[in-house]
PDB file of C-alpha atoms and ligand atoms in Angstrom:
ATOM      1  CA  UNK S 832      21.983  17.040   7.919  1.00  0.00           C
ATOM      2  CA  UNK S 833      18.865  14.972   7.233  1.00  0.00           C
ATOM      3  CA  UNK S 834      18.460  11.679   9.057  1.00  0.00           C
ATOM      4  CA  UNK S 835      17.971   8.672   6.783  1.00  0.00           C
ATOM      5  CA  UNK S 836      15.155   6.394   7.915  1.00  0.00           C
ATOM      6  CA  UNK S 837      13.847   3.159   6.389  1.00  0.00           C
ATOM      7  CA  UNK S 838      10.064   2.925   6.312  1.00  0.00           C
ATOM      8  CA  UNK S 839       9.118  -0.753   6.444  1.00  0.00           C
ATOM      9  CA  UNK S 840       5.733  -1.225   4.805  1.00  0.00           C
ATOM     10  CA  UNK S 841       4.127  -3.326   2.117  1.00  0.00           C
ATOM     11  CA  UNK S 842       1.963  -0.381   1.099  1.00  0.00           C
ATOM     12  CA  UNK S 843       3.360   1.976  -1.536  1.00  0.00           C
ATOM     13  CA  UNK S 844       0.600   4.562  -0.971  1.00  0.00           C
ATOM     14  CA  UNK S 845       1.648   4.899   2.635  1.00  0.00           C
ATOM     15  CA  UNK S 846       5.261   5.376   1.604  1.00  0.00           C
ATOM     16  CA  UNK S 847       4.385   8.142  -0.859  1.00  0.00           C
ATOM     17  CA  UNK S 848       2.058   9.929   1.547  1.00  0.00           C
ATOM     18  CA  UNK S 849       4.532   9.821   4.411  1.00  0.00           C
ATOM     19  CA  UNK S 850       7.462  10.969   2.246  1.00  0.00           C
ATOM     20  CA  UNK S 851       5.429  13.961   1.139  1.00  0.00           C
ATOM     21  CA  UNK S 852       4.239  14.747   4.653  1.00  0.00           C
ATOM     22  CA  UNK S 853       7.744  14.614   6.115  1.00  0.00           C
ATOM     23  CA  UNK S 854       9.203  16.914   3.477  1.00  0.00           C
ATOM     24  CA  UNK S 855      12.782  17.826   4.342  1.00  0.00           C
ATOM     25  CA  UNK S 856      12.635  16.511   7.898  1.00  0.00           C
ATOM     26  CA  UNK S 857      14.044  13.107   6.884  1.00  0.00           C
ATOM     27  CA  UNK S 858      15.308  11.115   3.962  1.00  0.00           C
ATOM     28  CA  UNK S 859      12.817   8.275   3.785  1.00  0.00           C
ATOM     29  CA  UNK S 860      13.694   4.994   2.102  1.00  0.00           C
ATOM     30  CA  UNK S 861      11.155   2.313   1.336  1.00  0.00           C
ATOM     31  CA  UNK S 862      11.786  -1.219   2.564  1.00  0.00           C
ATOM     32  CA  UNK S 863       9.158  -3.623   1.383  1.00  0.00           C
ATOM     33  CA  UNK S 864       9.114  -6.305   4.024  1.00  0.00           C
ATOM     34  CA  UNK S 865       6.363  -8.174   5.792  1.00  0.00           C
ATOM     35  CA  UNK S 866       6.413  -8.491   9.550  1.00  0.00           C
ATOM     36  CA  UNK S 867       4.096 -10.103  12.060  1.00  0.00           C
ATOM     37  CA  UNK S 868       1.082  -7.921  12.811  1.00  0.00           C
ATOM     38  CA  UNK S 869       0.022  -9.278  16.178  1.00  0.00           C
ATOM     39  CA  UNK S 870      -3.616  -9.299  17.244  1.00  0.00           C
ATOM     40  CA  UNK S 871      -3.648  -6.703  20.016  1.00  0.00           C
ATOM     41  CA  UNK S 872      -5.955  -4.172  21.662  1.00  0.00           C
ATOM     42  CA  UNK S 873      -4.168  -1.104  20.357  1.00  0.00           C
ATOM     43  CA  UNK S 874      -2.294   0.113  17.292  1.00  0.00           C
ATOM     44  CA  UNK S 875       0.574   1.038  19.636  1.00  0.00           C
ATOM     45  CA  UNK S 876       1.079  -2.592  20.720  1.00  0.00           C
ATOM     46  CA  UNK S 877       1.165  -3.743  17.099  1.00  0.00           C
ATOM     47  CA  UNK S 878       3.793  -1.122  16.273  1.00  0.00           C
ATOM     48  CA  UNK S 879       6.008  -1.840  19.281  1.00  0.00           C
ATOM     49  CA  UNK S 880       5.954  -5.551  18.480  1.00  0.00           C
ATOM     50  CA  UNK S 881       6.783  -4.897  14.828  1.00  0.00           C
ATOM     51  CA  UNK S 882       9.758  -2.747  15.794  1.00  0.00           C
ATOM     52  CA  UNK S 883      11.216  -5.652  17.748  1.00  0.00           C
ATOM     53  CA  UNK S 884      11.091  -7.827  14.651  1.00  0.00           C
ATOM     54  CA  UNK S 885      12.302  -5.400  12.012  1.00  0.00           C
ATOM     55  CA  UNK S 886      16.073  -5.021  11.701  1.00  0.00           C
ATOM     56  CA  UNK S 887      18.028  -1.832  11.072  1.00  0.00           C
ATOM     57  CA  UNK S 888      19.478   1.181  12.889  1.00  0.00           C
ATOM     58  CA  UNK S 889      16.895   3.739  11.813  1.00  0.00           C
ATOM     59  CA  UNK S 890      13.539   2.170  11.031  1.00  0.00           C
ATOM     60  CA  UNK S 891       9.950   3.270  10.924  1.00  0.00           C
ATOM     61  CA  UNK S 892       6.722   1.242  10.860  1.00  0.00           C
ATOM     62  CA  UNK S 893       3.095   2.324  10.904  1.00  0.00           C
ATOM     63  CA  UNK S 894      -0.167   0.762  11.948  1.00  0.00           C
ATOM     64  CA  UNK S 895      -3.356   2.547  10.982  1.00  0.00           C
ATOM     65  CA  UNK S 896      -7.043   1.918  11.482  1.00  0.00           C
ATOM     66  CA  UNK S 897     -10.596   3.116  11.019  1.00  0.00           C
ATOM     67  CA  UNK S 898     -12.678   3.429  14.205  1.00  0.00           C
ATOM     68  CA  UNK S 899     -16.451   3.711  13.663  1.00  0.00           C
ATOM     69  CA  UNK S 900     -18.485   5.079  16.602  1.00  0.00           C
ATOM     70  CA  UNK S 901     -21.736   3.207  15.960  1.00  0.00           C
ATOM     71  CA  UNK S 902     -19.784  -0.071  15.769  1.00  0.00           C
ATOM     72  CA  UNK S 903     -18.003   0.483  19.090  1.00  0.00           C
ATOM     73  CA  UNK S 904     -14.728   1.373  17.361  1.00  0.00           C
ATOM     74  CA  UNK S 905     -14.800  -1.554  14.898  1.00  0.00           C
ATOM     75  CA  UNK S 906     -12.894  -2.362  12.693  1.00  0.00           C
ATOM     76  CA  UNK S 907     -10.099  -0.557  14.635  1.00  0.00           C
ATOM     77  CA  UNK S 908      -7.157  -2.911  15.129  1.00  0.00           C
ATOM     78  CA  UNK S 909      -8.857  -5.360  12.732  1.00  0.00           C
ATOM     79  CA  UNK S 910      -8.959  -2.819   9.881  1.00  0.00           C
ATOM     80  CA  UNK S 911      -6.618  -4.669   7.506  1.00  0.00           C
ATOM     81  CA  UNK S 912      -8.435  -7.986   7.919  1.00  0.00           C
ATOM     82  CA  UNK S 913     -11.885  -6.419   7.577  1.00  0.00           C
ATOM     83  CA  UNK S 914     -10.860  -4.494   4.486  1.00  0.00           C
ATOM     84  CA  UNK S 915      -9.528  -7.610   2.803  1.00  0.00           C
ATOM     85  CA  UNK S 916     -12.636  -9.630   3.674  1.00  0.00           C
ATOM     86  CA  UNK S 917     -15.870  -7.576   3.644  1.00  0.00           C
ATOM     87  CA  UNK S 918     -14.292  -4.410   2.156  1.00  0.00           C
ATOM     88  CA  UNK S 919     -15.842  -0.970   1.901  1.00  0.00           C
ATOM     89  CA  UNK S 920     -19.196  -2.309   0.722  1.00  0.00           C
ATOM     90  CA  UNK S 921     -19.326  -4.602   3.723  1.00  0.00           C
ATOM     91  CA  UNK S 922     -18.799  -1.626   6.025  1.00  0.00           C
ATOM     92  CA  UNK S 923     -21.651   0.192   4.280  1.00  0.00           C
ATOM     93  CA  UNK S 924     -23.893  -2.820   4.848  1.00  0.00           C
ATOM     94  CA  UNK S 925     -23.015  -2.868   8.569  1.00  0.00           C
ATOM     95  CA  UNK S 926     -24.054   0.788   8.780  1.00  0.00           C
ATOM     96  CA  UNK S 927     -27.273   0.449   6.759  1.00  0.00           C
ATOM     97  CA  UNK S 928     -30.030   2.534   8.391  1.00  0.00           C
ATOM     98  CA  UNK S 929     -27.567   3.932  10.943  1.00  0.00           C
ATOM     99  CA  UNK S 930     -27.758   7.698  11.420  1.00  0.00           C
ATOM    100  CA  UNK S 931     -24.639   8.034  13.551  1.00  0.00           C
ATOM    101  CA  UNK S 932     -21.906   7.845  10.890  1.00  0.00           C
ATOM    102  CA  UNK S 933     -19.075   9.313  12.960  1.00  0.00           C
ATOM    103  CA  UNK S 934     -15.661   7.736  12.509  1.00  0.00           C
ATOM    104  CA  UNK S 935     -12.025   8.433  13.124  1.00  0.00           C
ATOM    105  CA  UNK S 936      -8.887   7.395  11.271  1.00  0.00           C
ATOM    106  CA  UNK S 937      -5.788   6.837  13.363  1.00  0.00           C
ATOM    107  CA  UNK S 938      -2.132   6.398  12.470  1.00  0.00           C
ATOM    108  CA  UNK S 939       0.566   5.313  14.883  1.00  0.00           C
ATOM    109  CA  UNK S 940       4.096   5.727  13.573  1.00  0.00           C
ATOM    110  CA  UNK S 941       6.837   3.861  15.420  1.00  0.00           C
ATOM    111  CA  UNK S 942      10.437   4.967  15.065  1.00  0.00           C
ATOM    112  CA  UNK S 943      13.433   3.040  16.317  1.00  0.00           C
ATOM    113  CA  UNK S 944      16.805   4.785  16.295  1.00  0.00           C
ATOM    114  CA  UNK S 945      19.401   2.401  17.676  1.00  0.00           C
ATOM    115  CA  UNK S 946      17.639   0.950  20.711  1.00  0.00           C
ATOM    116  CA  UNK S 947      15.368   3.925  21.361  1.00  0.00           C
ATOM    117  CA  UNK S 948      11.716   3.594  20.395  1.00  0.00           C
ATOM    118  CA  UNK S 949       9.295   6.526  19.988  1.00  0.00           C
ATOM    119  CA  UNK S 950       5.647   6.529  18.931  1.00  0.00           C
ATOM    120  CA  UNK S 951       3.757   9.334  17.180  1.00  0.00           C
ATOM    121  CA  UNK S 952      -0.031   9.277  16.953  1.00  0.00           C
ATOM    122  CA  UNK S 953      -2.191  11.186  14.488  1.00  0.00           C
ATOM    123  CA  UNK S 954      -5.992  11.234  14.262  1.00  0.00           C
ATOM    124  CA  UNK S 955      -8.634  12.724  11.998  1.00  0.00           C
ATOM    125  CA  UNK S 956     -12.337  12.909  12.845  1.00  0.00           C
ATOM    126  CA  UNK S 957     -14.968  12.482  10.169  1.00  0.00           C
ATOM    127  CA  UNK S 958     -17.861  10.351   8.992  1.00  0.00           C
ATOM    128  CA  UNK S 959     -18.654   7.390   6.790  1.00  0.00           C
ATOM    129  CA  UNK S 960     -20.251   8.298   3.448  1.00  0.00           C
ATOM    130  CA  UNK S 961     -23.407   6.496   2.344  1.00  0.00           C
ATOM    131  CA  UNK S 962     -21.733   5.133  -0.790  1.00  0.00           C
ATOM    132  CA  UNK S 963     -18.221   4.359  -2.044  1.00  0.00           C
ATOM    133  CA  UNK S 964     -16.952   7.605  -3.663  1.00  0.00           C
ATOM    134  CA  UNK S 965     -13.700   8.535  -5.428  1.00  0.00           C
ATOM    135  CA  UNK S 966     -10.758   6.788  -7.017  1.00  0.00           C
ATOM    136  CA  UNK S 967      -7.684   8.297  -5.321  1.00  0.00           C
ATOM    137  CA  UNK S 968      -5.876   6.971  -2.271  1.00  0.00           C
ATOM    138  CA  UNK S 969      -6.464   3.461  -0.971  1.00  0.00           C
ATOM    139  CA  UNK S 970      -8.188   1.354   1.663  1.00  0.00           C
ATOM    140  CA  UNK S 971     -11.049   3.140   3.389  1.00  0.00           C
ATOM    141  CA  UNK S 972     -10.438   6.479   1.615  1.00  0.00           C
ATOM    142  CA  UNK S 973     -13.577   6.144  -0.615  1.00  0.00           C
ATOM    143  CA  UNK S 974     -15.703   5.971   2.565  1.00  0.00           C
ATOM    144  CA  UNK S 975     -14.112   8.608   4.769  1.00  0.00           C
ATOM    145  CA  UNK S 976     -15.341  12.219   4.777  1.00  0.00           C
ATOM    146  CA  UNK S 977     -13.244  14.428   7.089  1.00  0.00           C
ATOM    147  CA  UNK S 978     -15.202  16.642   9.507  1.00  0.00           C
ATOM    148  CA  UNK S 979     -16.378  19.925   7.974  1.00  0.00           C
ATOM    149  CA  UNK S 980     -15.945  18.615   4.395  1.00  0.00           C
ATOM    150  CA  UNK S 981     -18.254  17.009   1.842  1.00  0.00           C
ATOM    151  CA  UNK S 982     -15.748  14.994  -0.236  1.00  0.00           C
ATOM    152  CA  UNK S 983     -14.215  11.673   0.697  1.00  0.00           C
ATOM    153  CA  UNK S 984     -10.417  11.383   0.907  1.00  0.00           C
ATOM    154  CA  UNK S 985     -10.589   9.357  -2.328  1.00  0.00           C
ATOM    155  CA  UNK S 986     -12.355  12.230  -4.106  1.00  0.00           C
ATOM    156  CA  UNK S 987     -10.055  14.941  -2.747  1.00  0.00           C
ATOM    157  CA  UNK S 988      -6.417  13.845  -2.325  1.00  0.00           C
ATOM    158  CA  UNK S 989      -5.452  17.449  -1.451  1.00  0.00           C
ATOM    159  CA  UNK S 990      -7.715  17.204   1.610  1.00  0.00           C
ATOM    160  CA  UNK S 991      -6.039  13.960   2.619  1.00  0.00           C
ATOM    161  CA  UNK S 992      -2.566  15.483   2.227  1.00  0.00           C
ATOM    162  CA  UNK S 993      -3.563  18.348   4.532  1.00  0.00           C
ATOM    163  CA  UNK S 994      -5.764  16.727   7.156  1.00  0.00           C
ATOM    164  CA  UNK S 995      -5.075  13.030   7.364  1.00  0.00           C
ATOM    165  CA  UNK S 996      -4.182  10.963  10.412  1.00  0.00           C
ATOM    166  CA  UNK S 997      -0.865  10.133   8.678  1.00  0.00           C
ATOM    167  CA  UNK S 998      -0.094  13.799   8.037  1.00  0.00           C
ATOM    168  CA  UNK S 999      -0.737  14.610  11.705  1.00  0.00           C
ATOM    169  CA  UNK S1000       1.448  11.779  12.977  1.00  0.00           C
ATOM    170  CA  UNK S1001       4.122  12.823  10.440  1.00  0.00           C
ATOM    171  CA  UNK S1002       4.129  16.388  11.782  1.00  0.00           C
ATOM    172  CA  UNK S1003       5.008  15.096  15.243  1.00  0.00           C
ATOM    173  CA  UNK S1004       7.651  12.766  13.831  1.00  0.00           C
ATOM    174  CA  UNK S1005       9.149  15.584  11.732  1.00  0.00           C
ATOM    175  CA  UNK S1006       9.387  17.841  14.762  1.00  0.00           C
ATOM    176  CA  UNK S1007      11.210  15.108  16.683  1.00  0.00           C
ATOM    177  CA  UNK S1008      13.636  14.325  13.853  1.00  0.00           C
ATOM    178  CA  UNK S1009      14.445  17.989  13.349  1.00  0.00           C
ATOM    179  CA  UNK S1010      15.080  18.403  17.075  1.00  0.00           C
ATOM    180  CA  UNK S1011      17.789  15.730  16.833  1.00  0.00           C
ATOM    181  CA  UNK S1012      19.752  17.635  14.222  1.00  0.00           C
ATOM    182  CA  UNK S1013      19.491  21.093  15.831  1.00  0.00           C
TER     183      UNK S1013
HETATM  184  P1  LIG L1425       1.579  -2.142   6.180  1.00  0.00           P
HETATM  185  O1  LIG L1425       2.417  -3.027   5.325  1.00  0.00           O
HETATM  186  O2  LIG L1425       2.264  -0.847   6.521  1.00  0.00           O
HETATM  187  O3  LIG L1425       1.014  -2.820   7.414  1.00  0.00           O
HETATM  188  P2  LIG L1425      -1.218  -2.030   5.370  1.00  0.00           P
HETATM  189  O4  LIG L1425      -1.860  -1.536   4.112  1.00  0.00           O
HETATM  190  O5  LIG L1425      -1.430  -3.459   5.777  1.00  0.00           O
HETATM  191  O6  LIG L1425       0.340  -1.694   5.252  1.00  0.00           O
HETATM  192  P3  LIG L1425      -2.326  -1.120   7.955  1.00  0.00           P
HETATM  193  O7  LIG L1425      -2.268  -2.479   8.517  1.00  0.00           O
HETATM  194  O8  LIG L1425      -1.727  -0.004   8.744  1.00  0.00           O
HETATM  195  O9  LIG L1425      -1.642  -1.042   6.495  1.00  0.00           O
HETATM  196  O10 LIG L1425      -3.784  -0.666   7.582  1.00  0.00           O
HETATM  197  C1  LIG L1425      -4.948  -1.238   8.096  1.00  0.00           C
HETATM  198  C2  LIG L1425      -6.047  -1.068   7.086  1.00  0.00           C
HETATM  199  O11 LIG L1425      -6.430   0.302   7.040  1.00  0.00           O
HETATM  200  C3  LIG L1425      -5.688  -1.476   5.662  1.00  0.00           C
HETATM  201  O12 LIG L1425      -6.796  -2.130   5.100  1.00  0.00           O
HETATM  202  C4  LIG L1425      -5.429  -0.178   4.966  1.00  0.00           C
HETATM  203  O13 LIG L1425      -5.815  -0.248   3.595  1.00  0.00           O
HETATM  204  C5  LIG L1425      -6.339   0.787   5.730  1.00  0.00           C
HETATM  205  N1  LIG L1425      -5.708   2.109   5.771  1.00  0.00           N
HETATM  206  C6  LIG L1425      -4.523   2.418   6.358  1.00  0.00           C
HETATM  207  N2  LIG L1425      -4.224   3.713   6.139  1.00  0.00           N
HETATM  208  C7  LIG L1425      -5.251   4.218   5.411  1.00  0.00           C
HETATM  209  C8  LIG L1425      -5.514   5.472   4.844  1.00  0.00           C
HETATM  210  O14 LIG L1425      -4.660   6.473   4.933  1.00  0.00           O
HETATM  211  N3  LIG L1425      -6.650   5.639   4.161  1.00  0.00           N
HETATM  212  C9  LIG L1425      -7.522   4.624   4.018  1.00  0.00           C
HETATM  213  N4  LIG L1425      -7.341   3.407   4.490  1.00  0.00           N
HETATM  214  C10 LIG L1425      -6.213   3.196   5.173  1.00  0.00           C
END
């Protein structure tokens, strides 16, 4: 029997990517609802706070971010705000002339079943391209080149499906959900 979980997010791309990544491990339903994203030091704190606010017996939320080495981890927990203000071109400007282009994308999925909360973290290492490239995906995808590759996630959606931070967090979540039904 597959567990039915409501994924609370305003982002349809996230819903599609997570549904695909989870496969048969869960029946995912999309609930489009805003919740308070607190200003905190970690993605985990944002997720735990969100789970207190969101109602339901089986709910999932996600907070994700881009952490750039040369900028001391910025935008990190500020990723949504930075993307909606300076955007990808603003990030490129901040990195102008910078040789160290290393970056990491992180996803923290928070699941609440009844009163029990569990977090699942996924990360992917990579670098920031020198221009905006590709039309697939969303957010920072046109900037992010996963380690060992030459295309951005926005140029190669198949790479994103295989390697992304969300996929890695989803694998851990899937394992947990399957363990509950065994
Ligand atoms: P929620 O409703 O789930 O919060 P959101 O789009 O606001 O959706 P986040 O706060 O988790 O998502 O994301 C922070 C920022 O990082 C935001 O600008 C996203 O576009 C971007 N982002 C998140 N996941 C990404 C991914 O897989 N690829 C590229 N950018 C991503």
